Structure formats: structure tokens, C-alpha cells
PDB file of C-alpha atoms in Angstrom:
ATOM      1  CA  ALA A   1       0.091   0.059   0.013  1.00 68.00           C
ATOM      2  CA  GLN A   2       1.188   3.491  -0.662  1.00 75.00           C
ATOM      3  CA  SER A   3       1.990   5.824   2.001  1.00 88.00           C
ATOM      4  CA  VAL A   4       2.730   9.726   1.875  1.00 93.00           C
ATOM      5  CA  SER A   5       4.766  11.579   4.381  1.00 94.00           C
ATOM      6  CA  GLN A   6       5.193  15.446   4.838  1.00 95.00           C
ATOM      7  CA  HIS A   7       8.266  16.257   6.571  1.00 87.00           C
ATOM      8  CA  ASN A   8       7.241  19.644   8.216  1.00 86.00           C
ATOM      9  CA  HIS A   9       4.368  19.552  10.557  1.00 90.00           C
ATOM     10  CA  HIS A  10       4.482  23.362  11.213  1.00 94.00           C
ATOM     11  CA  VAL A  11       6.011  26.176   9.253  1.00 96.00           C
ATOM     12  CA  ILE A  12       6.021  29.786  10.416  1.00 97.00           C
ATOM     13  CA  LEU A  13       7.372  32.501   7.970  1.00 96.00           C
ATOM     14  CA  SER A  14       6.940  36.106   7.236  1.00 97.00           C
ATOM     15  CA  GLU A  15       5.061  37.639   4.317  1.00 96.00           C
ATOM     16  CA  ALA A  16       7.136  37.783   1.049  1.00 96.00           C
ATOM     17  CA  ALA A  17       9.274  34.723   2.181  1.00 97.00           C
ATOM     18  CA  SER A  18       9.602  31.816  -0.076  1.00 97.00           C
ATOM     19  CA  LEU A  19       7.871  28.493   0.834  1.00 97.00           C
ATOM     20  CA  GLU A  20       8.759  24.967   0.053  1.00 97.00           C
ATOM     21  CA  LEU A  21       6.920  21.910   1.588  1.00 97.00           C
ATOM     22  CA  GLY A  22       8.196  18.509   1.359  1.00 97.00           C
ATOM     23  CA  CYS A  23       6.211  15.495   0.173  1.00 97.00           C
ATOM     24  CA  ASN A  24       7.483  11.906  -0.313  1.00 96.00           C
ATOM     25  CA  TYR A  25       5.517   8.941  -1.279  1.00 94.00           C
ATOM     26  CA  SER A  26       6.208   5.283  -1.135  1.00 91.00           C
ATOM     27  CA  TYR A  27       4.993   3.444  -4.168  1.00 85.00           C
ATOM     28  CA  GLY A  28       6.965   2.062  -7.114  1.00 79.00           C
ATOM     29  CA  GLY A  29       4.450   2.308  -9.716  1.00 84.00           C
ATOM     30  CA  THR A  30       2.511   5.059 -11.647  1.00 87.00           C
ATOM     31  CA  VAL A  31       1.003   7.602  -9.411  1.00 89.00           C
ATOM     32  CA  ASN A  32      -1.226  10.572  -9.636  1.00 91.00           C
ATOM     33  CA  LEU A  33      -0.101  13.329  -7.195  1.00 94.00           C
ATOM     34  CA  PHE A  34      -2.082  16.215  -5.660  1.00 95.00           C
ATOM     35  CA  TRP A  35      -1.597  19.126  -3.302  1.00 96.00           C
ATOM     36  CA  TYR A  36      -4.649  20.317  -1.397  1.00 95.00           C
ATOM     37  CA  VAL A  37      -5.093  23.406   0.889  1.00 96.00           C
ATOM     38  CA  GLN A  38      -7.469  23.758   3.637  1.00 93.00           C
ATOM     39  CA  TYR A  39      -8.029  27.260   4.965  1.00 93.00           C
ATOM     40  CA  PRO A  40      -9.139  27.561   8.650  1.00 88.00           C
ATOM     41  CA  GLY A  41     -12.538  26.147   9.027  1.00 83.00           C
ATOM     42  CA  GLN A  42     -12.990  25.435   5.314  1.00 85.00           C
ATOM     43  CA  HIS A  43     -13.018  22.302   3.084  1.00 85.00           C
ATOM     44  CA  LEU A  44     -10.273  20.985   0.990  1.00 90.00           C
ATOM     45  CA  GLN A  45      -9.388  22.881  -2.161  1.00 92.00           C
ATOM     46  CA  LEU A  46      -7.211  21.664  -5.059  1.00 92.00           C
ATOM     47  CA  LEU A  47      -4.064  23.526  -5.675  1.00 95.00           C
ATOM     48  CA  LEU A  48      -2.467  21.446  -8.304  1.00 94.00           C
ATOM     49  CA  LYS A  49      -2.165  18.011  -9.539  1.00 93.00           C
ATOM     50  CA  TYR A  50       0.209  15.900 -11.677  1.00 94.00           C
ATOM     51  CA  PHE A  51      -0.909  13.100 -13.818  1.00 90.00           C
ATOM     52  CA  SER A  52       1.846  12.919 -16.562  1.00 89.00           C
ATOM     53  CA  GLY A  53       3.957  15.165 -18.766  1.00 92.00           C
ATOM     54  CA  ASP A  54       5.806  18.223 -17.602  1.00 95.00           C
ATOM     55  CA  PRO A  55       7.066  17.229 -14.030  1.00 95.00           C
ATOM     56  CA  LEU A  56       6.813  21.002 -13.032  1.00 97.00           C
ATOM     57  CA  VAL A  57       3.226  21.742 -12.399  1.00 96.00           C
ATOM     58  CA  LYS A  58       1.674  25.086 -11.968  1.00 96.00           C
ATOM     59  CA  GLY A  59      -1.278  25.556  -9.811  1.00 95.00           C
ATOM     60  CA  ILE A  60      -3.671  28.291  -8.470  1.00 94.00           C
ATOM     61  CA  LYS A  61      -2.571  31.305  -6.247  1.00 94.00           C
ATOM     62  CA  GLY A  62       1.016  31.325  -7.551  1.00 96.00           C
ATOM     63  CA  PHE A  63       1.876  27.740  -6.365  1.00 97.00           C
ATOM     64  CA  GLU A  64       3.941  25.190  -8.121  1.00 98.00           C
ATOM     65  CA  ALA A  65       5.234  21.580  -7.556  1.00 98.00           C
ATOM     66  CA  GLU A  66       7.839  19.469  -9.108  1.00 97.00           C
ATOM     67  CA  PHE A  67       7.632  15.736  -9.468  1.00 96.00           C
ATOM     68  CA  ILE A  68      10.919  14.015  -9.088  1.00 95.00           C
ATOM     69  CA  LYS A  69      10.354  10.340  -9.783  1.00 92.00           C
ATOM     70  CA  SER A  70      13.859   9.213  -8.680  1.00 93.00           C
ATOM     71  CA  LYS A  71      13.213  10.662  -5.354  1.00 94.00           C
ATOM     72  CA  PHE A  72       9.618   9.779  -5.047  1.00 95.00           C
ATOM     73  CA  SER A  73       8.872  13.532  -4.150  1.00 96.00           C
ATOM     74  CA  PHE A  74       6.384  16.124  -5.087  1.00 97.00           C
ATOM     75  CA  ASN A  75       7.386  19.251  -3.279  1.00 97.00           C
ATOM     76  CA  LEU A  76       5.322  22.438  -3.234  1.00 98.00           C
ATOM     77  CA  ARG A  77       6.788  25.901  -3.746  1.00 98.00           C
ATOM     78  CA  LYS A  78       5.714  29.428  -3.622  1.00 98.00           C
ATOM     79  CA  PRO A  79       8.234  32.174  -4.266  1.00 97.00           C
ATOM     80  CA  SER A  80       6.553  34.802  -2.196  1.00 97.00           C
ATOM     81  CA  VAL A  81       3.884  33.936   0.332  1.00 97.00           C
ATOM     82  CA  GLN A  82       1.098  36.302   1.651  1.00 96.00           C
ATOM     83  CA  TRP A  83      -0.730  36.328   4.869  1.00 95.00           C
ATOM     84  CA  SER A  84      -3.747  34.815   3.229  1.00 95.00           C
ATOM     85  CA  ASP A  85      -1.597  31.676   2.587  1.00 97.00           C
ATOM     86  CA  THR A  86      -1.997  30.697   6.236  1.00 97.00           C
ATOM     87  CA  ALA A  87      -3.575  27.355   6.010  1.00 97.00           C
ATOM     88  CA  GLU A  88      -3.067  23.505   6.208  1.00 95.00           C
ATOM     89  CA  TYR A  89      -1.447  22.010   3.111  1.00 97.00           C
ATOM     90  CA  PHE A  90      -2.028  18.318   2.325  1.00 96.00           C
ATOM     91  CA  CYS A  91      -0.050  16.164  -0.259  1.00 96.00           C
ATOM     92  CA  ALA A  92      -1.967  13.175  -1.688  1.00 94.00           C
ATOM     93  CA  VAL A  93      -1.199  10.257  -3.905  1.00 92.00           C
ATOM     94  CA  ASN A  94      -3.409   7.989  -5.883  1.00 89.00           C
ATOM     95  CA  ALA A  95      -2.098   4.917  -7.425  1.00 84.00           C
ATOM     96  CA  PRO A  96      -4.247   3.499 -10.241  1.00 76.00           C
ATOM     97  CA  ALA A  97      -2.825   0.020  -9.907  1.00 74.00           C
ATOM     98  CA  ALA A  98      -3.028  -0.226  -6.157  1.00 72.00           C
ATOM     99  CA  GLY A  99      -6.770   0.351  -5.629  1.00 71.00           C
ATOM    100  CA  ASN A 100      -7.056   3.999  -6.540  1.00 74.00           C
ATOM    101  CA  LYS A 101      -7.155   5.180  -2.932  1.00 82.00           C
ATOM    102  CA  LEU A 102      -6.403   8.681  -2.539  1.00 88.00           C
ATOM    103  CA  THR A 103      -3.940   8.575   0.358  1.00 90.00           C
ATOM    104  CA  PHE A 104      -3.014  11.921   2.375  1.00 93.00           C
ATOM    105  CA  GLY A 105       0.017  12.975   4.119  1.00 94.00           C
ATOM    106  CA  GLY A 106      -0.334  14.207   7.553  1.00 93.00           C
ATOM    107  CA  GLY A 107      -0.383  17.828   6.473  1.00 95.00           C
ATOM    108  CA  THR A 108       1.713  20.879   7.125  1.00 96.00           C
ATOM    109  CA  ARG A 109       0.355  23.856   8.975  1.00 96.00           C
ATOM    110  CA  VAL A 110       1.649  26.986   7.324  1.00 97.00           C
ATOM    111  CA  LEU A 111       1.436  30.329   9.344  1.00 97.00           C
ATOM    112  CA  VAL A 112       2.359  33.502   7.573  1.00 97.00           C
ATOM    113  CA  LYS A 113       3.035  36.542   9.865  1.00 95.00           C
ATOM    114  CA  PRO A 114       2.072  39.803   8.399  1.00 88.00           C
TER     115      PRO A 114
ATOM    116  CA  ASP B   1     -24.021  26.077  -7.149  1.00 61.00           C
ATOM    117  CA  THR B   2     -22.305  23.728  -4.728  1.00 68.00           C
ATOM    118  CA  ALA B   3     -20.682  20.866  -6.487  1.00 91.00           C
ATOM    119  CA  VAL B   4     -20.448  18.562  -3.535  1.00 95.00           C
ATOM    120  CA  SER B   5     -22.808  19.421  -0.577  1.00 95.00           C
ATOM    121  CA  GLN B   6     -23.081  17.805   2.754  1.00 95.00           C
ATOM    122  CA  THR B   7     -25.567  18.229   5.503  1.00 96.00           C
ATOM    123  CA  PRO B   8     -25.664  18.999   8.161  1.00 96.00           C
ATOM    124  CA  LYS B   9     -22.589  21.164   8.562  1.00 94.00           C
ATOM    125  CA  TYR B  10     -22.381  20.655  12.378  1.00 96.00           C
ATOM    126  CA  LEU B  11     -23.799  17.876  14.497  1.00 97.00           C
ATOM    127  CA  VAL B  12     -23.652  17.657  18.094  1.00 97.00           C
ATOM    128  CA  THR B  13     -25.087  14.572  19.742  1.00 97.00           C
ATOM    129  CA  GLN B  14     -24.896  12.273  22.811  1.00 97.00           C
ATOM    130  CA  MET B  15     -23.112   9.069  23.070  1.00 97.00           C
ATOM    131  CA  GLY B  16     -25.303   5.988  22.053  1.00 97.00           C
ATOM    132  CA  ASN B  17     -27.263   8.027  19.485  1.00 97.00           C
ATOM    133  CA  ASP B  18     -27.713   7.073  15.800  1.00 97.00           C
ATOM    134  CA  LYS B  19     -27.226   9.800  13.321  1.00 97.00           C
ATOM    135  CA  SER B  20     -26.861  10.232   9.582  1.00 97.00           C
ATOM    136  CA  ILE B  21     -24.990  12.662   7.314  1.00 97.00           C
ATOM    137  CA  LYS B  22     -25.861  13.195   3.718  1.00 97.00           C
ATOM    138  CA  CYS B  23     -23.962  14.041   0.688  1.00 97.00           C
ATOM    139  CA  GLU B  24     -24.994  14.881  -2.758  1.00 97.00           C
ATOM    140  CA  GLN B  25     -22.783  15.875  -5.821  1.00 96.00           C
ATOM    141  CA  ASN B  26     -24.249  17.572  -8.950  1.00 95.00           C
ATOM    142  CA  LEU B  27     -20.994  17.007 -10.966  1.00 94.00           C
ATOM    143  CA  GLY B  28     -22.266  13.764 -12.719  1.00 94.00           C
ATOM    144  CA  HIS B  29     -19.487  11.830 -11.313  1.00 94.00           C
ATOM    145  CA  ASP B  30     -19.609   8.089 -10.949  1.00 93.00           C
ATOM    146  CA  THR B  31     -17.493   7.776  -7.661  1.00 93.00           C
ATOM    147  CA  MET B  32     -18.044   9.039  -4.273  1.00 95.00           C
ATOM    148  CA  TYR B  33     -16.109   8.862  -0.866  1.00 95.00           C
ATOM    149  CA  TRP B  34     -16.283   9.408   2.702  1.00 95.00           C
ATOM    150  CA  TYR B  35     -13.108  10.623   4.476  1.00 95.00           C
ATOM    151  CA  LYS B  36     -12.683  11.313   8.286  1.00 95.00           C
ATOM    152  CA  GLN B  37     -10.335  13.984   9.500  1.00 93.00           C
ATOM    153  CA  ASP B  38      -9.340  13.514  13.107  1.00 91.00           C
ATOM    154  CA  SER B  39      -8.376  16.208  15.638  1.00 89.00           C
ATOM    155  CA  LYS B  40      -4.915  16.247  14.408  1.00 87.00           C
ATOM    156  CA  LYS B  41      -6.138  16.980  10.846  1.00 86.00           C
ATOM    157  CA  PHE B  42      -5.170  13.518   9.561  1.00 89.00           C
ATOM    158  CA  LEU B  43      -7.303  12.491   6.733  1.00 91.00           C
ATOM    159  CA  LYS B  44      -8.138   8.884   6.174  1.00 91.00           C
ATOM    160  CA  ILE B  45     -10.486   7.315   3.607  1.00 91.00           C
ATOM    161  CA  MET B  46     -13.475   5.344   4.942  1.00 93.00           C
ATOM    162  CA  PHE B  47     -15.643   4.143   2.031  1.00 92.00           C
ATOM    163  CA  SER B  48     -15.833   4.601  -1.775  1.00 92.00           C
ATOM    164  CA  TYR B  49     -18.794   3.831  -3.952  1.00 92.00           C
ATOM    165  CA  ASN B  50     -18.720   3.592  -7.826  1.00 90.00           C
ATOM    166  CA  ASN B  51     -21.981   3.905  -9.399  1.00 88.00           C
ATOM    167  CA  LYS B  52     -23.896   2.766  -6.276  1.00 85.00           C
ATOM    168  CA  GLU B  53     -21.462  -0.043  -5.714  1.00 89.00           C
ATOM    169  CA  LEU B  54     -19.000  -0.334  -2.680  1.00 89.00           C
ATOM    170  CA  ILE B  55     -15.535  -0.446  -3.875  1.00 86.00           C
ATOM    171  CA  ILE B  56     -13.431   0.596  -0.924  1.00 84.00           C
ATOM    172  CA  ASN B  57     -14.236  -0.328   2.529  1.00 83.00           C
ATOM    173  CA  GLU B  58     -11.360   0.583   4.962  1.00 84.00           C
ATOM    174  CA  THR B  59     -11.122  -0.898   8.486  1.00 77.00           C
ATOM    175  CA  VAL B  60     -14.033   1.092   9.900  1.00 85.00           C
ATOM    176  CA  PRO B  61     -16.189  -0.189  12.769  1.00 89.00           C
ATOM    177  CA  ASN B  62     -19.366  -1.757  11.527  1.00 90.00           C
ATOM    178  CA  ARG B  63     -21.351   0.878  13.427  1.00 95.00           C
ATOM    179  CA  PHE B  64     -20.716   2.955  10.260  1.00 95.00           C
ATOM    180  CA  SER B  65     -22.824   2.057   7.314  1.00 93.00           C
ATOM    181  CA  PRO B  66     -22.672   3.855   3.981  1.00 94.00           C
ATOM    182  CA  LYS B  67     -25.648   3.927   1.558  1.00 94.00           C
ATOM    183  CA  SER B  68     -25.819   5.116  -1.946  1.00 94.00           C
ATOM    184  CA  PRO B  69     -29.329   5.199  -3.269  1.00 93.00           C
ATOM    185  CA  ASP B  70     -28.031   6.590  -6.617  1.00 93.00           C
ATOM    186  CA  LYS B  71     -24.702   7.771  -7.949  1.00 92.00           C
ATOM    187  CA  ALA B  72     -25.264  11.336  -6.876  1.00 96.00           C
ATOM    188  CA  HIS B  73     -25.819  10.554  -3.298  1.00 96.00           C
ATOM    189  CA  LEU B  74     -23.690   8.894  -0.665  1.00 96.00           C
ATOM    190  CA  ASN B  75     -25.035   8.991   2.891  1.00 96.00           C
ATOM    191  CA  LEU B  76     -23.265   7.904   6.081  1.00 97.00           C
ATOM    192  CA  HIS B  77     -25.099   6.351   8.893  1.00 97.00           C
ATOM    193  CA  ILE B  78     -23.420   5.960  12.217  1.00 96.00           C
ATOM    194  CA  ASN B  79     -24.984   3.840  15.011  1.00 96.00           C
ATOM    195  CA  SER B  80     -24.241   3.922  18.754  1.00 97.00           C
ATOM    196  CA  LEU B  81     -21.971   6.972  18.501  1.00 97.00           C
ATOM    197  CA  GLU B  82     -18.840   7.037  20.655  1.00 96.00           C
ATOM    198  CA  LEU B  83     -16.809   9.851  21.853  1.00 96.00           C
ATOM    199  CA  GLY B  84     -13.872   8.798  19.434  1.00 94.00           C
ATOM    200  CA  ASP B  85     -16.284   9.393  16.417  1.00 96.00           C
ATOM    201  CA  SER B  86     -15.932  13.089  16.877  1.00 96.00           C
ATOM    202  CA  ALA B  87     -14.140  14.365  13.837  1.00 96.00           C
ATOM    203  CA  VAL B  88     -14.901  16.171  10.672  1.00 95.00           C
ATOM    204  CA  TYR B  89     -16.283  13.994   7.910  1.00 96.00           C
ATOM    205  CA  PHE B  90     -15.631  15.018   4.351  1.00 95.00           C
ATOM    206  CA  CYS B  91     -17.543  13.600   1.418  1.00 96.00           C
ATOM    207  CA  ALA B  92     -15.665  13.664  -2.081  1.00 95.00           C
ATOM    208  CA  SER B  93     -16.520  12.729  -5.528  1.00 95.00           C
ATOM    209  CA  SER B  94     -14.410  11.842  -8.698  1.00 92.00           C
ATOM    210  CA  GLN B  95     -15.320  11.344 -12.200  1.00 90.00           C
ATOM    211  CA  ASP B  96     -14.390   7.715 -12.067  1.00 86.00           C
ATOM    212  CA  GLN B  97     -12.876   5.325  -9.608  1.00 81.00           C
ATOM    213  CA  THR B  98      -9.420   5.969 -10.971  1.00 79.00           C
ATOM    214  CA  GLY B  99      -9.617   9.427  -9.500  1.00 78.00           C
ATOM    215  CA  GLY B 100      -7.287  10.481 -12.418  1.00 71.00           C
ATOM    216  CA  ARG B 101      -9.158  13.707 -13.122  1.00 77.00           C
ATOM    217  CA  GLY B 102      -9.082  14.838  -9.536  1.00 83.00           C
ATOM    218  CA  TYR B 103     -11.329  14.884  -6.506  1.00 90.00           C
ATOM    219  CA  THR B 104     -13.959  17.412  -5.477  1.00 92.00           C
ATOM    220  CA  PHE B 105     -14.567  17.803  -1.590  1.00 93.00           C
ATOM    221  CA  GLY B 106     -17.469  18.831   0.227  1.00 94.00           C
ATOM    222  CA  SER B 107     -17.281  21.407   2.993  1.00 92.00           C
ATOM    223  CA  GLY B 108     -17.348  18.892   5.786  1.00 94.00           C
ATOM    224  CA  THR B 109     -19.523  17.928   8.712  1.00 96.00           C
ATOM    225  CA  ARG B 110     -18.067  18.563  12.085  1.00 95.00           C
ATOM    226  CA  LEU B 111     -19.498  15.704  14.425  1.00 97.00           C
ATOM    227  CA  THR B 112     -19.067  16.266  18.166  1.00 97.00           C
ATOM    228  CA  VAL B 113     -20.140  13.389  20.526  1.00 97.00           C
ATOM    229  CA  VAL B 114     -20.761  14.390  23.968  1.00 97.00           C
TER     230      VAL B 114
END
């Protein structure tokens, strides 16, 4: 079964700082990769997804993620964060050949100080 | 126009009661899911239905019983509620069971068992 790990549980940074959140998964086959954001008190919203093609994926709100197959990683980045980026970020993986269960990482809580 | 809608948004109930959470999607998707988010924000899949047929049934107490009257609806009934059932329950849908085109989540139902 696949698993997903997010290395940082909490990240605190100031506005305009750059953000990178790590995500690694454990599954040797083909995967679909996702990053979701959950703003305080709200539901999960899709930031971006990777299915195939260009490993550098651009999403909404200025986020991007890079799939590095050799490292089983799908790290999320944003060059300059805003206070409104304060949220919980979840990496998720779905492996079509392994039951198609969308498996989430433990989440990273990001706090952006104004 | 809400794509995936859950009711109720909040549910406070006493131990031992039986309660239901309803979910409806108007996206024309074939597959629907229930996820549980615990107090530490960890998200775990509970059930998945594809075209009214159960396809994923994780290790969940049999007090939890999903029901899908049609492919646009997936309800969750919980018998004999326990304190540990307190969590946020998210409904989601995807175009098909591969999830290859992404998942859409509802806004969640916060269940508090007292």
C-alpha cells in the first residue's frame, strides 16, 4: 500500500518569504499526485495535480510543484507568500494499480506572519 | 451552485445515539467517498462507492454504514455513537474510480459526540 509523508508539521514564515513544503510517497508504480489546501474552518481545495507530462506543475494562487520520480517526491513551492496563505497543506497520492485510494500525508500547518 | 454538498454542517449529539450525514454531488461523477479528519487533521478514507457499488471499505467499525441510493448521493449512517467518532467527515467525488481527473470535496460535517 502506498503511504505519503510530509516532513514539516508546522512552518512559520513572514510575508514575502519563499515557501517549500516537502512531500514523499512510497509506491514504485505509476502515481497521480495532488496538493490540497485547507483554509481555517474550510474544506479541502485543490491547488494543483500531476498526472503525466511536464514534471513541473503550476497551480492556483502562484503555487507550483515538481515531481521528481527518482526521489519519489512532489514538493510544493511558492516564491513569495502572503498572509492569506495561512492554511493547512496536504499532499496526496493515488495509485491506479493499487486500488485507486487517495492517500493523504499528515499535513503541514503554515502560518504566515504579516 | 455547490458541487459537493453535505448536510448537516455541524452535528452535536450524545453518546449512544444514531445519526446520519448526507452527501450529494451535482457533477455527474460516478464515484463518491467518505473521509474522516481527526483532531490532528489527519485524513483517512473510509468508504468509496462507484455507481452505487461499494469498492473501498477500509477498516472502519461496522457501526458505520454507507448507503448510496443513486450515484449522486452517498449517505453515512452511524449507530451507537462514541466519543472517538468526533471528527470532521468529508464527502468527495471523482469522475471515475481511478480518480485520475481529480477529486472534489464537500465542505465537511463537524461531528461532536458528548
